[in-house]
Short mmCIF file of C-alpha atoms in Angstrom, two decimals:
data_model
loop_
_atom_site.label_atom_id
_atom_site.label_comp_id
_atom_site.label_asym_id
_atom_site.label_seq_id
_atom_site.Cartn_x
_atom_site.Cartn_y
_atom_site.Cartn_z
CA MET A 1466 40.25 -16.89 -26.63
CA THR A 1467 40.14 -15.85 -22.81
CA TYR A 1468 37.87 -12.84 -22.46
CA SER A 1469 39.10 -9.91 -19.33
CA ASN A 1470 36.80 -8.26 -17.19
CA SER A 1471 37.17 -4.58 -19.04
CA ASN A 1472 37.01 -7.12 -23.00
CA LEU A 1473 34.04 -8.79 -21.90
CA TYR A 1474 32.65 -5.58 -20.78
CA TYR A 1475 33.28 -3.96 -24.18
CA LEU A 1476 31.21 -6.37 -26.23
CA ILE A 1477 28.48 -5.80 -24.00
CA ILE A 1478 28.27 -2.53 -24.96
CA ILE A 1479 29.09 -3.77 -28.33
CA GLY A 1480 26.03 -5.96 -28.21
CA ILE A 1481 23.80 -3.21 -27.41
CA LEU A 1482 24.23 -1.04 -29.48
CA TYR A 1483 23.75 -3.20 -32.41
CA ASN A 1484 20.57 -4.66 -30.60
CA SER A 1485 19.88 -0.60 -30.94
CA TYR A 1486 19.32 -1.11 -34.78
CA MET A 1487 18.98 -4.02 -34.84
CA VAL A 1488 15.23 -5.30 -36.06
CA ALA A 1489 13.56 -8.23 -35.07
CA GLN A 1490 15.25 -10.98 -36.34
CA CYS A 1491 14.31 -15.50 -36.07
CA ASN A 1492 16.92 -16.50 -38.19
CA SER A 1493 18.03 -20.40 -37.55
CA TRP A 1494 21.05 -22.44 -37.65
CA GLU A 1495 21.02 -21.57 -42.28
CA ALA A 1496 21.30 -17.94 -41.78
CA HIS A 1497 24.46 -18.10 -39.98
CA PRO A 1498 28.03 -17.34 -42.75
CA GLN A 1499 30.18 -20.19 -42.23
CA GLY A 1500 27.79 -22.53 -42.29
CA ILE A 1501 25.36 -24.76 -40.26
CA GLU A 1502 27.06 -27.34 -38.78
CA TYR A 1503 29.91 -24.59 -37.45
CA ALA A 1504 27.11 -23.28 -35.82
CA LYS A 1505 25.34 -26.15 -33.80
CA GLU A 1506 29.56 -26.75 -33.24
CA GLN A 1507 29.39 -22.83 -31.24
CA HIS A 1508 26.25 -23.68 -29.57
CA VAL A 1509 27.77 -27.25 -28.19
CA LEU A 1510 30.73 -25.42 -26.75
CA TYR A 1511 28.91 -21.70 -25.40
CA ARG A 1512 26.31 -24.02 -23.83
CA ASP A 1513 28.75 -26.48 -22.59
CA TRP A 1514 30.76 -23.77 -20.70
CA LEU A 1515 27.45 -23.15 -19.32
CA ASN A 1516 26.78 -26.14 -17.82
CA ASN A 1517 29.37 -25.36 -15.85
CA LYS A 1518 28.53 -21.93 -15.18
CA GLN A 1519 31.89 -20.24 -16.18
CA TYR A 1520 29.42 -17.70 -18.16
CA GLN A 1521 32.63 -14.79 -18.68
CA LYS A 1522 33.73 -18.12 -21.45
CA ALA A 1523 30.01 -18.48 -22.75
CA PHE A 1524 28.88 -15.14 -22.71
CA PRO A 1525 31.32 -14.21 -26.07
CA ILE A 1526 30.59 -17.57 -27.84
CA TRP A 1527 27.34 -17.24 -27.27
CA ARG A 1528 27.61 -13.19 -28.36
CA ALA A 1529 28.97 -14.11 -32.03
CA LEU A 1530 26.20 -17.21 -32.22
CA PHE A 1531 23.43 -15.10 -31.20
CA LEU A 1532 24.15 -11.99 -34.07
CA ASN A 1533 23.25 -14.54 -36.57
CA VAL A 1534 21.35 -18.35 -34.99
CA GLN A 1535 19.22 -15.82 -32.82
CA SER A 1536 15.70 -18.57 -33.28
CA PRO A 1537 16.59 -22.60 -34.33
CA LYS A 1538 14.60 -24.59 -35.26
CA GLU A 1539 14.23 -27.20 -32.55
CA ALA A 1540 14.24 -25.19 -29.84
CA PRO A 1541 12.97 -21.18 -30.81
CA ASN A 1542 13.58 -19.63 -28.13
CA ARG A 1543 16.86 -21.07 -26.50
CA HIS A 1544 19.20 -18.62 -27.38
CA PHE A 1545 17.16 -16.02 -26.01
CA LYS A 1546 16.87 -17.85 -23.05
CA ASP A 1547 21.09 -18.53 -22.52
CA GLY A 1548 21.64 -14.78 -23.18
CA ILE A 1549 19.42 -13.95 -20.36
CA TYR A 1550 19.58 -15.89 -18.62
CA LEU A 1551 23.83 -15.10 -19.31
CA TYR A 1552 23.03 -11.62 -18.72
CA TYR A 1553 21.05 -12.20 -15.28
CA ASN A 1554 23.58 -14.13 -13.54
CA LEU A 1555 26.46 -11.51 -14.86
CA ALA A 1556 24.87 -9.15 -13.54
CA LYS A 1557 24.36 -10.58 -10.00
CA ILE A 1558 27.75 -10.55 -9.44
CA GLU A 1559 28.54 -7.07 -11.18
CA THR A 1560 29.93 -4.42 -8.78
CA ASN A 1561 29.98 -1.70 -10.24
CA SER A 1562 26.74 -0.39 -10.14
CA THR A 1563 26.90 1.79 -13.92
CA LYS A 1564 27.72 -1.86 -15.21
CA LYS A 1565 24.66 -3.46 -13.91
CA ILE A 1566 22.76 -0.81 -14.99
CA VAL A 1567 24.14 -1.00 -18.39
CA LEU A 1568 24.18 -5.60 -17.94
CA ILE A 1569 20.16 -5.03 -16.40
CA ASP A 1570 19.96 -2.50 -20.20
CA THR A 1571 20.84 -5.14 -22.27
CA LEU A 1572 18.63 -7.62 -20.47
CA ILE A 1573 15.53 -5.68 -21.20
CA ASN A 1574 16.52 -5.11 -24.66
CA LEU A 1575 16.90 -8.55 -25.37
CA TYR A 1576 13.46 -10.04 -24.03
CA GLN A 1577 11.92 -7.35 -25.91
CA GLN A 1578 13.90 -8.87 -29.01
CA GLN A 1579 12.41 -12.50 -27.41
CA GLU A 1580 8.45 -10.86 -27.67
CA ASN A 1581 9.34 -9.55 -31.59
CA CYS A 1582 10.41 -12.46 -32.25
CA LEU A 1583 8.44 -14.55 -30.46
CA GLY A 1584 5.32 -12.91 -29.31
CA LYS A 1585 4.23 -11.96 -25.92
CA ASN A 1586 4.04 -14.89 -23.27
CA THR A 1587 3.08 -15.39 -20.07
CA SER A 1588 5.38 -17.41 -18.83
CA ASN A 1589 8.28 -14.58 -20.51
CA LYS A 1590 7.40 -12.39 -18.60
CA VAL A 1591 6.63 -13.27 -14.83
CA TRP A 1592 10.91 -14.30 -15.78
CA MET A 1593 11.41 -10.78 -16.52
CA GLY A 1594 9.88 -9.78 -14.41
CA TYR A 1595 11.17 -12.32 -11.56
CA HIS A 1596 15.17 -11.07 -12.66
CA LEU A 1597 15.08 -7.29 -12.22
CA TYR A 1598 13.13 -8.27 -9.42
CA VAL A 1599 16.16 -9.94 -8.14
CA LEU A 1600 18.92 -7.68 -9.69
CA GLN A 1601 17.44 -4.70 -7.60
CA ALA A 1602 16.15 -2.76 -11.26
CA GLU A 1603 13.87 0.50 -10.95
CA PRO A 1604 10.70 -0.37 -9.42
CA SER A 1605 8.04 0.44 -11.11
CA ILE A 1606 10.19 -1.34 -14.39
CA VAL A 1607 9.64 -4.13 -12.71
CA VAL A 1608 5.88 -3.57 -11.70
CA GLU A 1609 4.95 -3.32 -15.35
CA ALA A 1610 6.07 -6.50 -15.98
CA PHE A 1611 4.73 -8.63 -13.86
CA GLN A 1612 1.25 -6.77 -14.49
CA GLU A 1613 1.74 -7.67 -18.37
CA ALA A 1614 2.24 -10.90 -16.62
CA LEU A 1615 -1.18 -11.51 -14.94
CA GLN A 1616 -2.75 -9.72 -17.83
CA LEU A 1617 -2.02 -11.91 -20.39
CA GLY A 1618 -1.99 -15.02 -17.81
CA GLY A 1619 -4.89 -14.38 -15.69
CA HIS A 1620 -6.26 -16.95 -13.20
CA GLN A 1621 -2.75 -18.67 -14.44
CA THR A 1622 -0.45 -16.70 -13.49
CA SER A 1623 2.60 -17.66 -11.30
CA SER A 1624 2.55 -17.53 -8.02
CA THR A 1625 5.82 -15.87 -8.33
CA VAL A 1626 4.12 -12.22 -8.90
CA ILE A 1627 2.06 -11.33 -5.47
CA PHE A 1628 4.55 -10.50 -3.69
CA PRO A 1629 6.89 -8.50 -5.29
CA MET A 1630 3.57 -6.84 -7.13
CA ALA A 1631 2.63 -6.27 -3.39
CA GLN A 1632 5.97 -5.59 -1.86
CA LEU A 1633 7.26 -2.63 -4.47
CA SER A 1634 3.90 -0.69 -5.77
CA VAL A 1635 3.71 -0.54 -1.72
CA TYR A 1636 6.65 1.14 -1.71
CA LEU A 1637 5.68 3.51 -4.44
CA TYR A 1638 2.45 4.71 -2.62
CA GLN A 1639 4.45 5.33 0.11
CA LYS A 1640 7.56 7.76 -2.15
CA LYS A 1641 3.90 9.11 -4.12
CA HIS A 1642 5.44 7.83 -7.40
CA PRO A 1643 2.60 9.28 -9.93
CA THR A 1644 0.68 6.01 -11.27
CA PHE A 1645 1.38 4.11 -7.94
CA THR A 1646 -2.13 5.84 -6.70
CA LYS A 1647 -4.45 5.02 -3.81
CA LYS A 1648 -7.04 4.03 -6.90
CA TYR A 1649 -4.44 1.56 -8.16
CA VAL A 1650 -2.60 0.17 -5.14
CA THR A 1651 -6.91 -1.51 -4.69
CA ALA A 1652 -7.08 -2.56 -7.69
CA LEU A 1653 -3.88 -4.40 -6.88
CA TYR A 1654 -4.92 -5.84 -3.88
CA HIS A 1655 -8.51 -7.00 -5.54
CA GLN A 1656 -6.27 -8.23 -8.61
CA LEU A 1657 -3.92 -10.21 -6.82
CA LYS A 1658 -6.88 -11.70 -3.66
CA ASP A 1659 -8.85 -12.99 -6.43
CA LEU A 1660 -5.55 -14.53 -8.21
CA VAL A 1661 -4.71 -16.61 -4.40
CA ASP A 1662 -9.14 -17.09 -4.39
CA GLN A 1663 -8.77 -19.11 -7.88
CA ASN A 1664 -5.96 -21.25 -6.44
CA LYS A 1665 -6.54 -21.45 -3.51
CA ASN A 1666 -6.26 -24.82 -2.86
CA ASN A 1667 -2.14 -24.43 -3.69
CA PRO A 1668 -0.79 -23.90 -0.77
CA ILE A 1669 1.77 -22.21 -2.32
CA TYR A 1670 -0.36 -19.36 -3.82
CA LEU A 1671 -1.58 -19.00 0.25
CA GLU A 1672 1.80 -18.47 1.44
CA LYS A 1673 3.18 -16.02 -0.70
CA TRP A 1674 -0.62 -13.88 0.07
CA LYS A 1675 0.62 -14.48 3.26
CA LYS A 1676 3.35 -12.09 2.69
CA ALA A 1677 1.59 -9.47 0.41
CA GLU A 1678 -1.44 -9.30 2.55
CA GLN A 1679 1.70 -7.74 5.51
CA GLU A 1680 2.90 -4.80 2.32
CA PHE A 1681 -0.76 -4.06 1.96
CA LEU A 1682 -1.17 -3.63 5.52
CA ARG A 1683 1.47 -0.82 5.61
CA ILE A 1684 -0.80 2.31 4.48
CA GLN A 1685 -4.15 0.92 4.93
CA ASP A 1686 -5.57 4.31 7.16
CA TYR A 1687 -5.20 5.00 3.24
CA LEU A 1688 -6.74 2.04 1.23
CA SER A 1689 -10.85 2.74 3.02
CA THR A 1690 -12.13 0.17 0.21
CA ILE A 1691 -10.18 -2.39 1.53
CA TRP A 1692 -9.73 -2.30 4.95
CA ASP A 1693 -13.39 -2.54 6.75
CA CYS A 1694 -14.03 -3.93 10.06
CA ASN A 1695 -14.47 -8.28 8.36
CA PHE A 1696 -11.73 -7.61 6.78
CA PHE A 1697 -9.59 -7.04 10.57
CA GLU A 1698 -11.86 -9.22 12.23
CA ASN A 1699 -10.77 -12.50 9.57
CA HIS A 1700 -6.92 -10.90 9.53
CA TRP A 1701 -7.10 -11.48 13.27
CA ARG A 1702 -9.19 -14.44 14.62
CA PRO A 1703 -7.06 -16.87 13.25
CA LEU A 1704 -3.64 -15.69 15.12
CA TYR A 1705 -5.59 -14.84 18.46
CA LEU A 1706 -7.00 -18.44 18.72
CA GLN A 1707 -3.57 -19.31 18.12
CA ASP A 1708 -1.54 -17.22 21.14
CA SER A 1709 -4.76 -15.24 22.84
CA ASN A 1710 -2.49 -15.83 26.41
CA ASN A 1711 -0.58 -12.92 24.20
CA ILE A 1712 -0.60 -9.01 25.81
CA LYS A 1713 1.14 -7.74 24.19
CA GLN A 1714 -0.57 -9.39 20.85
CA ASN A 1715 -3.70 -8.79 22.98
CA GLU A 1716 -2.68 -5.07 23.14
CA GLU A 1717 -2.52 -4.74 19.44
CA ILE A 1718 -5.83 -6.12 17.75
CA LEU A 1719 -8.28 -4.11 20.44
CA SER A 1720 -5.81 -1.25 19.89
CA ILE A 1721 -6.85 -2.07 15.75
CA LEU A 1722 -10.25 -3.27 16.22
CA GLU A 1723 -11.05 -0.44 18.24
CA LYS A 1724 -10.72 2.14 15.40
CA LYS A 1725 -12.31 -0.77 13.03
CA CYS A 1726 -15.00 -1.83 14.65
CA GLY A 1727 -15.78 -0.26 17.71
CA GLN A 1728 -16.41 -1.57 21.20
CA ASN A 1729 -19.58 -3.57 20.54
CA THR A 1730 -18.54 -6.11 17.99
CA LYS A 1731 -18.69 -10.06 19.83
CA PHE A 1732 -14.83 -10.58 18.55
CA TYR A 1733 -13.98 -7.56 20.22
CA GLN A 1734 -15.41 -8.11 23.92
CA LEU A 1735 -14.19 -11.74 23.71
CA VAL A 1736 -10.63 -9.99 23.47
CA GLN A 1737 -10.88 -7.60 25.98
CA GLN A 1738 -12.19 -10.14 28.57
CA GLN A 1739 -9.92 -12.50 28.13
CA GLN A 1740 -7.00 -9.57 28.54
CA GLN A 1741 -9.34 -8.58 31.49
CA ALA A 1742 -8.50 -12.03 32.97
CA LEU A 1743 -4.81 -12.17 31.97
CA GLN A 1744 -3.91 -8.72 33.13
CA THR A 1745 -5.83 -9.58 36.78
CA GLN A 1746 -3.47 -12.62 36.71
CA ASN A 1747 -0.71 -10.52 36.30
CA SER A 1748 -1.74 -8.53 38.95
CA LEU A 1749 -1.24 -11.62 41.12
CA SER A 1750 1.42 -13.20 40.67
CA CYS A 1751 3.21 -9.89 40.83
CA THR A 1752 1.86 -9.45 44.29
CA LEU A 1753 4.28 -9.68 47.23
CA PHE A 1754 2.43 -12.86 49.32
CA VAL A 1755 5.32 -13.76 51.65
CA PRO A 1756 5.83 -11.26 54.52
CA ILE A 1757 9.30 -9.37 54.43
CA SER A 1758 9.09 -6.13 56.79
CA GLU A 1759 10.57 -8.27 59.25
CA LEU A 1760 14.03 -8.11 56.68
CA PRO A 1761 16.90 -6.14 56.69
CA PRO A 1762 16.53 -3.17 54.23
CA TYR A 1763 18.26 -4.57 51.86
CA GLN A 1764 17.16 -8.65 51.93
CA GLN A 1765 13.31 -6.90 51.23
CA GLY A 1766 15.13 -4.58 48.15
CA MET A 1767 16.01 -7.77 46.48
CA HIS A 1768 12.24 -9.47 47.44
CA TYR A 1769 11.08 -6.64 45.48
CA GLU A 1770 13.81 -6.29 42.09
CA MET A 1771 12.70 -10.04 41.72
CA LEU A 1772 9.15 -8.66 41.93
CA SER A 1773 9.99 -6.40 39.58
CA ARG A 1774 11.75 -8.89 36.55
CA LYS A 1775 9.02 -11.24 36.82
CA CYS A 1776 6.25 -8.56 36.32
CA LEU A 1777 8.66 -7.27 33.03
CA LYS A 1778 8.49 -10.70 32.03
CA ASN A 1779 4.57 -10.57 32.39
CA ASN A 1780 4.45 -7.38 30.61
CA ASP A 1781 2.78 -5.51 33.11
CA SER A 1782 5.14 -2.45 33.15
CA LEU A 1783 3.25 -0.44 35.79
CA GLN A 1784 3.80 -3.22 38.02
CA TYR A 1785 7.34 -3.50 37.15
CA LYS A 1786 8.38 0.27 37.85
CA THR A 1787 6.43 0.23 41.20
CA HIS A 1788 7.99 -2.35 42.67
CA ARG A 1789 12.42 -1.14 41.18
CA ALA A 1790 11.28 1.84 42.67
CA ASN A 1791 10.82 0.17 46.43
CA ALA A 1792 13.77 -2.46 45.01
CA PHE A 1793 16.32 0.46 45.28
CA ALA A 1794 14.72 2.89 48.06
CA LEU A 1795 15.16 -0.08 49.98
CA TYR A 1796 18.67 -0.29 49.25
CA GLU A 1797 19.61 3.29 49.65
CA ALA A 1798 17.63 2.97 53.29
CA ALA A 1799 20.28 -0.03 53.54
CA ILE A 1800 23.14 1.79 52.84
CA VAL A 1801 21.98 4.53 54.92
CA ALA A 1802 21.46 2.66 57.99
CA ASN A 1803 24.67 0.47 57.78
CA ASP A 1804 22.75 -2.88 57.21
CA SER A 1805 24.74 -4.99 58.81
CA THR A 1806 23.65 -7.87 56.48
CA ILE A 1807 26.03 -6.36 53.96
CA ASN A 1808 30.08 -5.60 53.11
CA SER A 1809 31.72 -3.30 52.53
CA LYS A 1810 32.05 -3.77 48.92
CA GLU A 1811 28.58 -4.83 48.82
CA LYS A 1812 26.95 -1.32 50.08
CA ALA A 1813 29.82 0.14 46.75
CA GLU A 1814 28.74 -1.87 44.01
CA LEU A 1815 24.95 -1.49 46.19
CA ALA A 1816 25.61 2.00 46.27
CA TYR A 1817 27.15 2.25 42.42
CA ARG A 1818 23.97 0.39 41.05
CA ILE A 1819 22.23 3.37 43.13
CA ALA A 1820 24.25 6.04 40.84
CA TYR A 1821 23.38 4.19 38.08
CA GLU A 1822 20.19 4.05 38.16
CA TYR A 1823 19.68 7.97 38.59
CA PHE A 1824 22.02 8.17 35.80
CA ILE A 1825 19.64 7.01 33.72
CA HIS A 1826 16.72 9.22 34.24
CA GLU A 1827 18.79 12.08 34.63
CA ALA A 1828 19.29 11.91 37.61
CA PHE A 1829 22.75 14.15 38.15
CA PRO A 1830 23.16 15.40 41.44
CA LYS A 1831 21.65 12.32 42.96
CA ALA A 1832 23.76 9.96 40.67
CA LYS A 1833 26.89 11.72 41.82
CA LYS A 1834 26.63 11.94 46.00
CA TRP A 1835 25.79 7.80 45.05
CA CYS A 1836 29.21 7.42 42.83
CA ARG A 1837 31.36 9.70 45.85
CA ILE A 1838 29.44 7.22 48.37
CA ALA A 1839 30.45 3.91 46.85
CA SER A 1840 33.67 5.70 46.58
CA VAL A 1841 34.05 5.90 50.85
CA HIS A 1842 33.11 1.81 50.38
CA GLN A 1843 35.50 0.98 48.04
CA PRO A 1844 38.60 3.38 47.84
CA LYS A 1845 40.26 2.44 45.55
CA TRP A 1846 37.52 0.87 42.77
CA GLY A 1847 38.21 3.73 39.61
CA ALA A 1848 34.33 2.70 38.54
CA PRO A 1849 32.02 5.35 40.72
CA TYR A 1850 35.27 8.09 39.14
CA ILE A 1851 35.00 7.00 35.09
CA LEU A 1852 31.27 7.10 36.12
CA VAL A 1853 31.55 10.80 37.62
CA GLY A 1854 33.37 11.60 34.20
CA ASN A 1855 30.02 10.19 32.27
CA LEU A 1856 28.01 12.72 33.97
CA TYR A 1857 30.38 16.11 34.00
CA ILE A 1858 30.45 15.22 30.09
CA ASN A 1859 26.52 14.04 29.56
CA SER A 1860 25.73 17.71 31.34
CA TYR A 1861 27.89 19.96 28.77
CA THR A 1862 24.84 21.35 26.81
CA THR A 1863 23.32 22.19 30.24
CA CYS A 1864 25.88 23.56 31.67
CA LYS A 1865 26.99 25.63 28.83
CA LEU A 1866 23.23 27.69 28.20
CA SER A 1867 23.47 27.85 32.19
CA ALA A 1868 25.91 30.61 31.68
CA PRO A 1869 26.40 30.91 28.22
CA SER A 1870 28.79 34.25 29.23
CA THR A 1871 31.38 31.59 31.20
CA TRP A 1872 33.75 29.45 29.80
CA GLU A 1873 31.44 26.24 31.88
CA GLY A 1874 31.27 24.96 28.75
CA LYS A 1875 35.12 24.04 28.86
CA ALA A 1876 35.51 23.42 32.37
CA VAL A 1877 32.69 20.72 32.34
CA ILE A 1878 35.62 19.16 29.83
CA TRP A 1879 38.31 19.93 32.65
CA VAL A 1880 36.54 18.19 35.79
CA ALA A 1881 35.49 15.52 33.41
CA LEU A 1882 38.56 14.84 32.99
CA ASP A 1883 39.98 15.04 36.42
CA GLU A 1884 37.79 12.51 37.50
CA TRP A 1885 38.55 9.46 34.47
CA ARG A 1886 42.80 11.08 35.49
CA LYS A 1887 41.65 9.49 38.89
CA ALA A 1888 39.81 6.00 38.37
CA LYS A 1889 42.38 5.07 36.18
CA LYS A 1890 45.94 5.91 39.07
CA ILE A 1891 43.77 4.57 41.69
CA ASP A 1892 43.01 1.22 40.05
CA ALA A 1893 44.65 -0.59 36.85
CA SER A 1894 40.98 -2.51 35.81
CA VAL A 1895 39.50 0.22 34.51
CA LYS A 1896 42.83 2.33 32.51
CA GLU A 1897 42.12 1.56 28.85
CA ILE A 1898 37.70 2.22 29.24
CA ALA A 1899 39.74 5.51 30.89
CA ASN A 1900 41.89 6.20 28.00
CA LYS A 1901 39.61 6.19 25.63
CA ARG A 1902 37.17 8.82 26.76
CA ILE A 1903 39.87 10.96 27.83
CA GLN A 1904 40.97 10.49 24.10
CA ARG A 1905 38.14 11.42 23.17
CA TYR A 1906 37.68 14.84 24.61
CA GLU A 1907 41.32 16.38 25.71
CA LYS A 1908 40.69 16.85 21.25
CA TYR A 1909 37.94 19.62 22.34
CA LEU A 1910 40.31 21.59 25.49
CA PRO A 1911 40.97 25.14 24.42
CA SER A 1912 44.23 26.05 23.11
CA SER A 1913 46.54 28.58 25.34
CA GLU A 1914 46.15 31.38 23.21
CA GLU A 1915 42.20 30.80 23.73
CA VAL A 1916 43.10 30.17 27.21
CA PHE A 1917 44.99 34.00 27.53
CA GLN A 1918 42.21 35.60 25.23
CA GLN A 1919 40.02 35.29 28.63
CA THR A 1920 42.75 35.89 30.62
CA LEU A 1921 42.82 32.95 32.29
CA GLN A 1922 46.70 30.85 32.99
CA ILE A 1923 47.34 27.34 31.88
CA GLY A 1924 46.98 25.26 35.39
CA ALA A 1925 44.99 27.80 37.13
CA PRO A 1926 42.56 27.00 39.71
CA TYR A 1927 38.72 26.76 38.44
CA PHE A 1928 35.82 26.64 40.35
CA VAL A 1929 33.02 25.14 37.93
CA ASP A 1930 29.26 26.25 39.18
CA CYS A 1931 26.26 24.78 37.28
CA TRP A 1932 25.24 21.26 38.78
CA ILE A 1933 28.65 20.62 39.34
CA GLN A 1934 30.06 22.51 42.21
CA GLN A 1935 33.59 21.28 42.05
CA LYS A 1936 37.39 22.25 42.15
CA THR A 1937 39.53 21.50 38.69
CA THR A 1938 42.56 23.73 36.92
CA VAL A 1939 42.19 25.33 33.57
CA GLN A 1940 43.33 23.33 30.72
CA VAL A 1941 44.82 23.64 27.22
CA ALA A 1942 44.64 20.97 24.33
CA PRO A 1943 48.12 18.63 24.33
CA ASN A 1944 50.83 19.38 21.29
#
């Protein structure tokens, strides 16, 4: 007999109802009403399906057998373990959240029955916590299972508990769960650290502790009983020695050590000296050694821009900004002076780059100016008009607030649409981009009724103030 998903779910629900009223039983083969041989045959049958990962076929056979035979003499926990394994795998593949919760609840119930029948066991608690963690059960229940495993197992507890306990406890502390206080999390830190110290010859414990400690570090500012100066020095020293030329990491180390230890410790001063040497070295590498004053402005600009990229790679943001600003100032000078080393197409592309640089820094009037210069040098290029339209749209709120009693906000859309329409008219390569922008913003146009209420006429001239200072026409949303 095969079972559909709905029938299987029904069986699970029946199982839950049965379990909720069932006193812990530990019956062996002889308790089965159809006899020992039949019970063993059913055991072999469901085990075959289980070994082939046919969980939905194995489940109803196991369920019927488990109602009568919970703990075979030869392997007292076998039917419990198999049932747990089935519920766990069914829950893993379940996509319906309600059904998944039911499966998780039943899994917990089955673990409890196993404990009532066979007694508490560290390994079982570890597995219970692990299964619930993977299934993303309620975090506090997961931690509770692992906590019991720690209490039962002491220093022999599996390393499996280390990372999930740290991760979930920190999460619950951050969520202000009433149980997971500073006192609790601090005690847990020391408890897990002690477990690792007792198993320090086992690399698996050390590896999992390394990840767990990073979770505790998330709340380092609140756990002063753990995070003293010695801790931070011990934590950062091996990382520093491994990569002492890492300027970004050194900055982080100095920032934390200054806050936790002050500036007078030997380790802080060591890192500070190395950082100063690196910054001096990078500063020199970001300096022009080649004389370029005799070069045309455009070529000078290229030297400065290449240098700025080198500075950025060296994490010298100040020099990067300085050299990049010099580069673009020289590019502007090259176009204004009509630098003969670049042709019209190159001047147009350079002007567009200057415009985009101003756009990034929200200097919209200057960005528009350089887009127009780009269009002078390359009249049939649509990209500058696309960018001007973007400038206008990005000014919607500013222009609307500058004249709240007028239609400046709507008018900004009009002039933006004008730019995009012109772009696709003169340059087929930007047609797709222009159409997407037009379709996106046409829906914000006023209706003909709104225009009429403002005593305006569709298609009538309209002058947009704000910083735009451009003529357009009154436009309405398409029907």
